[in-house]
Amino acid sequence: MQQEIEIEFKNMLTPDEFFRLSNELSLREQSFATQTNHYFDTPDFLLKQHLGALRIREKQGSFVLTLKQPHPEGLLETHQNLSETEYKAFMNGEKFVEGQIYSILSGLGIEPQNVHYLGTLTTKRAETETAGGILVLDENQYLSITDYELEYEAKERKQGEADFHRFLQEKGIPERKTLNKIQRFFEAKSSEL
């Protein structure tokens, strides 16, 4: 089990902006790695009501269960590695793996056995390091949607925010209110129902 505070800034991109930035940052097709996020919540969306999110990220044959919760500096992420057997059991709704995340959910009054699979979002991601953090370009596919996103993972909130706004300004990209991936997934899922 590992915990970290995620400080990140996001901005949706048009396809043209995405491909222009890819070229300007010298991020070619081989720079992009694929990762798959499987999202979970209870039938009455108790995690969402607690402003939390639960996912399993599948990347290069590894599986990591992550619980995201609000934190004054950003998001508190609790990570727990899963074996392939645990991953398959979780995906099939057979067993919620025990550990720190199980305990946190129980402490929030959420019965882990009531958590179920909602859907999947696949991301092609490229990252490049900057002096203050990591610049990330994502192409996301979920349900029948493809969207493009710029993320900046910063080491410190105040400086990171200033760096991110300056980058957008320098690149001539307007600031857009951007929900995180799971929120966009939920909105799209809700409009399908």
GROMACS .gro file of N, CA, C and O in nm, residues 60-140:
model
  324
   60GLN      N    1   0.082  -0.235  -1.873
   60GLN     CA    2   0.197  -0.323  -1.898
   60GLN      C    3   0.192  -0.449  -1.810
   60GLN      O    4   0.291  -0.487  -1.749
   61GLY      N    5   0.075  -0.511  -1.803
   61GLY     CA    6   0.061  -0.636  -1.730
   61GLY      C    7   0.052  -0.624  -1.580
   61GLY      O    8   0.050  -0.725  -1.509
   62SER      N    9   0.047  -0.500  -1.527
   62SER     CA   10   0.031  -0.483  -1.382
   62SER      C   11  -0.106  -0.424  -1.354
   62SER      O   12  -0.167  -0.361  -1.441
   63PHE      N   13  -0.154  -0.444  -1.232
   63PHE     CA   14  -0.287  -0.400  -1.192
   63PHE      C   15  -0.276  -0.327  -1.058
   63PHE      O   16  -0.225  -0.384  -0.961
   64VAL      N   17  -0.322  -0.202  -1.055
   64VAL     CA   18  -0.314  -0.123  -0.932
   64VAL      C   19  -0.453  -0.068  -0.900
   64VAL      O   20  -0.515   0.000  -0.982
   65LEU      N   21  -0.501  -0.100  -0.781
   65LEU     CA   22  -0.627  -0.048  -0.730
   65LEU      C   23  -0.596   0.086  -0.664
   65LEU      O   24  -0.503   0.095  -0.581
   66THR      N   25  -0.669   0.192  -0.701
   66THR     CA   26  -0.644   0.325  -0.646
   66THR      C   27  -0.774   0.387  -0.598
   66THR      O   28  -0.872   0.391  -0.672
   67LEU      N   29  -0.771   0.436  -0.475
   67LEU     CA   30  -0.880   0.514  -0.419
   67LEU      C   31  -0.835   0.658  -0.415
   67LEU      O   32  -0.727   0.689  -0.362
   68LYS      N   33  -0.915   0.748  -0.475
   68LYS     CA   34  -0.884   0.891  -0.473
   68LYS      C   35  -0.984   0.959  -0.380
   68LYS      O   36  -1.103   0.936  -0.391
   69GLN      N   37  -0.931   1.044  -0.290
   69GLN     CA   38  -1.014   1.117  -0.195
   69GLN      C   39  -0.970   1.263  -0.190
   69GLN      O   40  -0.853   1.293  -0.212
   70PRO      N   41  -1.062   1.353  -0.158
   70PRO     CA   42  -1.025   1.495  -0.147
   70PRO      C   43  -0.917   1.517  -0.042
   70PRO      O   44  -0.914   1.449   0.060
   71HIS      N   45  -0.830   1.612  -0.070
   71HIS     CA   46  -0.723   1.652   0.022
   71HIS      C   47  -0.702   1.801   0.002
   71HIS      O   48  -0.716   1.850  -0.110
   72PRO      N   49  -0.668   1.877   0.107
   72PRO     CA   50  -0.651   2.022   0.092
   72PRO      C   51  -0.554   2.064  -0.018
   72PRO      O   52  -0.570   2.168  -0.080
   73GLU      N   53  -0.453   1.982  -0.046
   73GLU     CA   54  -0.353   2.017  -0.148
   73GLU      C   55  -0.386   1.960  -0.286
   73GLU      O   56  -0.317   1.991  -0.382
   74GLY      N   57  -0.482   1.873  -0.296
   74GLY     CA   58  -0.514   1.808  -0.425
   74GLY      C   59  -0.601   1.686  -0.399
   74GLY      O   60  -0.711   1.696  -0.347
   75LEU      N   61  -0.547   1.569  -0.436
   75LEU     CA   62  -0.617   1.444  -0.411
   75LEU      C   63  -0.523   1.349  -0.336
   75LEU      O   64  -0.405   1.339  -0.370
   76LEU      N   65  -0.577   1.282  -0.235
   76LEU     CA   66  -0.503   1.178  -0.167
   76LEU      C   67  -0.529   1.049  -0.242
   76LEU      O   68  -0.645   1.007  -0.256
   77GLU      N   69  -0.423   0.989  -0.293
   77GLU     CA   70  -0.436   0.862  -0.365
   77GLU      C   71  -0.379   0.751  -0.279
   77GLU      O   72  -0.266   0.761  -0.229
   78THR      N   73  -0.458   0.646  -0.261
   78THR     CA   74  -0.413   0.526  -0.192
   78THR      C   75  -0.405   0.416  -0.297
   78THR      O   76  -0.505   0.387  -0.364
   79HIS      N   77  -0.286   0.358  -0.313
   79HIS     CA   78  -0.262   0.256  -0.416
   79HIS      C   79  -0.240   0.120  -0.350
   79HIS      O   80  -0.176   0.110  -0.245
   80GLN      N   81  -0.290   0.018  -0.417
   80GLN     CA   82  -0.271  -0.118  -0.370
   80GLN      C   83  -0.250  -0.208  -0.493
   80GLN      O   84  -0.336  -0.213  -0.581
   81ASN      N   85  -0.134  -0.275  -0.500
   81ASN     CA   86  -0.107  -0.365  -0.611
   81ASN      C   87  -0.195  -0.489  -0.601
   81ASN      O   88  -0.222  -0.538  -0.491
   82LEU      N   89  -0.241  -0.535  -0.718
   82LEU     CA   90  -0.323  -0.655  -0.724
   82LEU      C   91  -0.253  -0.761  -0.808
   82LEU      O   92  -0.189  -0.728  -0.909
   83SER      N   93  -0.269  -0.886  -0.769
   83SER     CA   94  -0.223  -0.995  -0.854
   83SER      C   95  -0.325  -1.011  -0.968
   83SER      O   96  -0.436  -0.957  -0.961
   84GLU      N   97  -0.289  -1.084  -1.070
   84GLU     CA   98  -0.383  -1.105  -1.180
   84GLU      C   99  -0.508  -1.179  -1.131
   84GLU      O  100  -0.620  -1.150  -1.173
   85THR      N  101  -0.491  -1.272  -1.039
   85THR     CA  102  -0.604  -1.347  -0.982
   85THR      C  103  -0.696  -1.253  -0.905
   85THR      O  104  -0.819  -1.258  -0.919
   86GLU      N  105  -0.639  -1.164  -0.822
   86GLU     CA  106  -0.719  -1.066  -0.747
   86GLU      C  107  -0.792  -0.972  -0.843
   86GLU      O  108  -0.909  -0.940  -0.823
   87TYR      N  109  -0.721  -0.929  -0.946
   87TYR     CA  110  -0.780  -0.840  -1.047
   87TYR      C  111  -0.902  -0.906  -1.112
   87TYR      O  112  -1.009  -0.845  -1.122
   88LYS      N  113  -0.887  -1.031  -1.157
   88LYS     CA  114  -0.998  -1.101  -1.225
   88LYS      C  115  -1.116  -1.120  -1.130
   88LYS      O  116  -1.231  -1.100  -1.170
   89ALA      N  117  -1.089  -1.156  -1.006
   89ALA     CA  118  -1.197  -1.175  -0.908
   89ALA      C  119  -1.269  -1.042  -0.883
   89ALA      O  120  -1.393  -1.037  -0.876
   90PHE      N  121  -1.193  -0.934  -0.872
   90PHE     CA  122  -1.251  -0.801  -0.850
   90PHE      C  123  -1.338  -0.762  -0.968
   90PHE      O  124  -1.451  -0.715  -0.951
   91MET      N  125  -1.286  -0.778  -1.090
   91MET     CA  126  -1.360  -0.740  -1.211
   91MET      C  127  -1.490  -0.820  -1.225
   91MET      O  128  -1.589  -0.768  -1.274
   92ASN      N  129  -1.487  -0.944  -1.181
   92ASN     CA  130  -1.606  -1.030  -1.191
   92ASN      C  131  -1.701  -1.014  -1.073
   92ASN      O  132  -1.801  -1.085  -1.062
   93GLY      N  133  -1.668  -0.922  -0.980
   93GLY     CA  134  -1.755  -0.897  -0.865
   93GLY      C  135  -1.754  -1.010  -0.764
   93GLY      O  136  -1.843  -1.019  -0.680
   94GLU      N  137  -1.652  -1.094  -0.768
   94GLU     CA  138  -1.645  -1.209  -0.678
   94GLU      C  139  -1.593  -1.172  -0.541
   94GLU      O  140  -1.640  -1.223  -0.441
   95LYS      N  141  -1.490  -1.084  -0.535
   95LYS     CA  142  -1.428  -1.056  -0.407
   95LYS      C  143  -1.357  -0.921  -0.412
   95LYS      O  144  -1.280  -0.895  -0.503
   96PHE      N  145  -1.385  -0.837  -0.314
   96PHE     CA  146  -1.312  -0.712  -0.298
   96PHE      C  147  -1.187  -0.745  -0.218
   96PHE      O  148  -1.195  -0.797  -0.107
   97VAL      N  149  -1.071  -0.719  -0.274
   97VAL     CA  150  -0.945  -0.754  -0.210
   97VAL      C  151  -0.931  -0.680  -0.076
   97VAL      O  152  -0.964  -0.563  -0.066
   98GLU      N  153  -0.885  -0.751   0.025
   98GLU     CA  154  -0.868  -0.689   0.156
   98GLU      C  155  -0.741  -0.605   0.158
   98GLU      O  156  -0.652  -0.623   0.078
   99GLY      N  157  -0.737  -0.510   0.251
   99GLY     CA  158  -0.621  -0.423   0.263
   99GLY      C  159  -0.665  -0.284   0.305
   99GLY      O  160  -0.776  -0.263   0.354
  100GLN      N  161  -0.576  -0.186   0.286
  100GLN     CA  162  -0.600  -0.049   0.329
  100GLN      C  163  -0.723   0.012   0.264
  100GLN      O  164  -0.802   0.081   0.329
  101ILE      N  165  -0.742  -0.010   0.134
  101ILE     CA  166  -0.856   0.051   0.064
  101ILE      C  167  -0.987  -0.007   0.117
  101ILE      O  168  -1.083   0.066   0.140
  102TYR      N  169  -0.989  -0.136   0.141
  102TYR     CA  170  -1.106  -0.201   0.201
  102TYR      C  171  -1.138  -0.134   0.334
  102TYR      O  172  -1.253  -0.099   0.362
  103SER      N  173  -1.034  -0.111   0.417
  103SER     CA  174  -1.053  -0.049   0.549
  103SER      C  175  -1.103   0.095   0.538
  103SER      O  176  -1.190   0.137   0.614
  104ILE      N  177  -1.046   0.171   0.443
  104ILE     CA  178  -1.089   0.311   0.426
  104ILE      C  179  -1.236   0.317   0.385
  104ILE      O  180  -1.314   0.396   0.441
  105LEU      N  181  -1.275   0.234   0.289
  105LEU     CA  182  -1.414   0.233   0.244
  105LEU      C  183  -1.507   0.197   0.359
  105LEU      O  184  -1.610   0.262   0.379
  106SER      N  185  -1.471   0.095   0.434
  106SER     CA  186  -1.552   0.054   0.548
  106SER      C  187  -1.566   0.169   0.648
  106SER      O  188  -1.675   0.193   0.701
  107GLY      N  189  -1.456   0.242   0.670
  107GLY     CA  190  -1.458   0.356   0.761
  107GLY      C  191  -1.548   0.469   0.713
  107GLY      O  192  -1.598   0.549   0.794
  108LEU      N  193  -1.569   0.477   0.582
  108LEU     CA  194  -1.659   0.579   0.526
  108LEU      C  195  -1.804   0.533   0.525
  108LEU      O  196  -1.893   0.606   0.482
  109GLY      N  197  -1.828   0.410   0.574
  109GLY     CA  198  -1.963   0.356   0.573
  109GLY      C  199  -2.002   0.296   0.440
  109GLY      O  200  -2.121   0.274   0.412
  110ILE      N  201  -1.903   0.266   0.357
  110ILE     CA  202  -1.928   0.204   0.226
  110ILE      C  203  -1.892   0.057   0.238
  110ILE      O  204  -1.779   0.021   0.272
  111GLU      N  205  -1.988  -0.028   0.210
  111GLU     CA  206  -1.965  -0.173   0.216
  111GLU      C  207  -1.887  -0.214   0.091
  111GLU      O  208  -1.941  -0.207  -0.021
  112PRO      N  209  -1.760  -0.257   0.104
  112PRO     CA  210  -1.681  -0.292  -0.014
  112PRO      C  211  -1.748  -0.396  -0.103
  112PRO      O  212  -1.735  -0.390  -0.225
  113GLN      N  213  -1.824  -0.488  -0.044
  113GLN     CA  214  -1.889  -0.590  -0.127
  113GLN      C  215  -2.000  -0.532  -0.215
  113GLN      O  216  -2.046  -0.597  -0.309
  114ASN      N  217  -2.043  -0.407  -0.187
  114ASN     CA  218  -2.144  -0.341  -0.271
  114ASN      C  219  -2.084  -0.263  -0.388
  114ASN      O  220  -2.156  -0.208  -0.470
  115VAL      N  221  -1.950  -0.258  -0.394
  115VAL     CA  222  -1.882  -0.187  -0.502
  115VAL      C  223  -1.886  -0.275  -0.627
  115VAL      O  224  -1.859  -0.395  -0.620
  116HIS      N  225  -1.923  -0.215  -0.741
  116HIS     CA  226  -1.928  -0.293  -0.864
  116HIS      C  227  -1.869  -0.214  -0.982
  116HIS      O  228  -1.855  -0.092  -0.977
  117TYR      N  229  -1.838  -0.287  -1.087
  117TYR     CA  230  -1.776  -0.233  -1.207
  117TYR      C  231  -1.875  -0.147  -1.286
  117TYR      O  232  -1.988  -0.187  -1.308
  118LEU      N  233  -1.829  -0.028  -1.329
  118LEU     CA  234  -1.913   0.064  -1.406
  118LEU      C  235  -1.873   0.073  -1.553
  118LEU      O  236  -1.957   0.097  -1.638
  119GLY      N  237  -1.745   0.061  -1.580
  119GLY     CA  238  -1.699   0.073  -1.717
  119GLY      C  239  -1.551   0.103  -1.724
  119GLY      O  240  -1.483   0.113  -1.622
  120THR      N  241  -1.505   0.121  -1.848
  120THR     CA  242  -1.362   0.133  -1.875
  120THR      C  243  -1.332   0.256  -1.959
  120THR      O  244  -1.409   0.292  -2.048
  121LEU      N  245  -1.219   0.320  -1.929
  121LEU     CA  246  -1.166   0.431  -2.007
  121LEU      C  247  -1.022   0.394  -2.044
  121LEU      O  248  -0.944   0.356  -1.957
  122THR      N  249  -0.990   0.402  -2.172
  122THR     CA  250  -0.855   0.370  -2.219
  122THR      C  251  -0.785   0.498  -2.260
  122THR      O  252  -0.842   0.582  -2.330
  123THR      N  253  -0.661   0.512  -2.216
  123THR     CA  254  -0.583   0.633  -2.241
  123THR      C  255  -0.454   0.598  -2.314
  123THR      O  256  -0.382   0.507  -2.273
  124LYS      N  257  -0.424   0.675  -2.419
  124LYS     CA  258  -0.290   0.676  -2.478
  124LYS      C  259  -0.222   0.797  -2.418
  124LYS      O  260  -0.269   0.910  -2.437
  125ARG      N  261  -0.112   0.775  -2.346
  125ARG     CA  262  -0.050   0.881  -2.267
  125ARG      C  263   0.098   0.897  -2.303
  125ARG      O  264   0.171   0.800  -2.316
  126ALA      N  265   0.138   1.025  -2.313
  126ALA     CA  266   0.280   1.059  -2.328
  126ALA      C  267   0.314   1.162  -2.222
  126ALA      O  268   0.233   1.250  -2.192
  127GLU      N  269   0.433   1.149  -2.165
  127GLU     CA  270   0.477   1.239  -2.058
  127GLU      C  271   0.611   1.300  -2.094
  127GLU      O  272   0.693   1.235  -2.159
  128THR      N  273   0.631   1.423  -2.050
  128THR     CA  274   0.761   1.487  -2.063
  128THR      C  275   0.788   1.567  -1.937
  128THR      O  276   0.698   1.633  -1.884
  129GLU      N  277   0.910   1.558  -1.888
  129GLU     CA  278   0.947   1.627  -1.764
  129GLU      C  279   0.977   1.774  -1.790
  129GLU      O  280   1.030   1.810  -1.894
  130THR      N  281   0.938   1.857  -1.693
  130THR     CA  282   0.972   1.999  -1.694
  130THR      C  283   1.044   2.028  -1.562
  130THR      O  284   1.053   1.940  -1.476
  131ALA      N  285   1.089   2.151  -1.546
  131ALA     CA  286   1.160   2.187  -1.423
  131ALA      C  287   1.072   2.169  -1.299
  131ALA      O  288   1.119   2.129  -1.193
  132GLY      N  289   0.941   2.196  -1.313
  132GLY     CA  290   0.853   2.192  -1.196
  132GLY      C  291   0.763   2.072  -1.185
  132GLY      O  292   0.686   2.061  -1.091
  133GLY      N  293   0.769   1.980  -1.283
  133GLY     CA  294   0.679   1.866  -1.276
  133GLY      C  295   0.679   1.785  -1.405
  133GLY      O  296   0.779   1.779  -1.476
  134ILE      N  297   0.564   1.727  -1.435
  134ILE     CA  298   0.550   1.641  -1.553
  134ILE      C  299   0.431   1.689  -1.635
  134ILE      O  300   0.320   1.705  -1.583
  135LEU      N  301   0.456   1.713  -1.764
  135LEU     CA  302   0.354   1.753  -1.858
  135LEU      C  303   0.303   1.626  -1.926
  135LEU      O  304   0.383   1.543  -1.971
  136VAL      N  305   0.171   1.608  -1.931
  136VAL     CA  306   0.111   1.484  -1.980
  136VAL      C  307   0.008   1.517  -2.089
  136VAL      O  308  -0.076   1.604  -2.071
  137LEU      N  309   0.017   1.444  -2.200
  137LEU     CA  310  -0.084   1.452  -2.305
  137LEU      C  311  -0.159   1.320  -2.307
  137LEU      O  312  -0.098   1.214  -2.314
  138ASP      N  313  -0.292   1.327  -2.300
  138ASP     CA  314  -0.377   1.208  -2.299
  138ASP      C  315  -0.479   1.212  -2.411
  138ASP      O  316  -0.546   1.313  -2.431
  139GLU      N  317  -0.492   1.100  -2.480
  139GLU     CA  318  -0.604   1.076  -2.572
  139GLU      C  319  -0.688   0.969  -2.504
  139GLU      O  320  -0.641   0.858  -2.480
  140ASN      N  321  -0.812   1.002  -2.469
  140ASN     CA  322  -0.899   0.913  -2.391
  140ASN      C  323  -1.014   0.861  -2.475
  140ASN      O  324  -1.076   0.938  -2.548
   0.00000   0.00000   0.00000
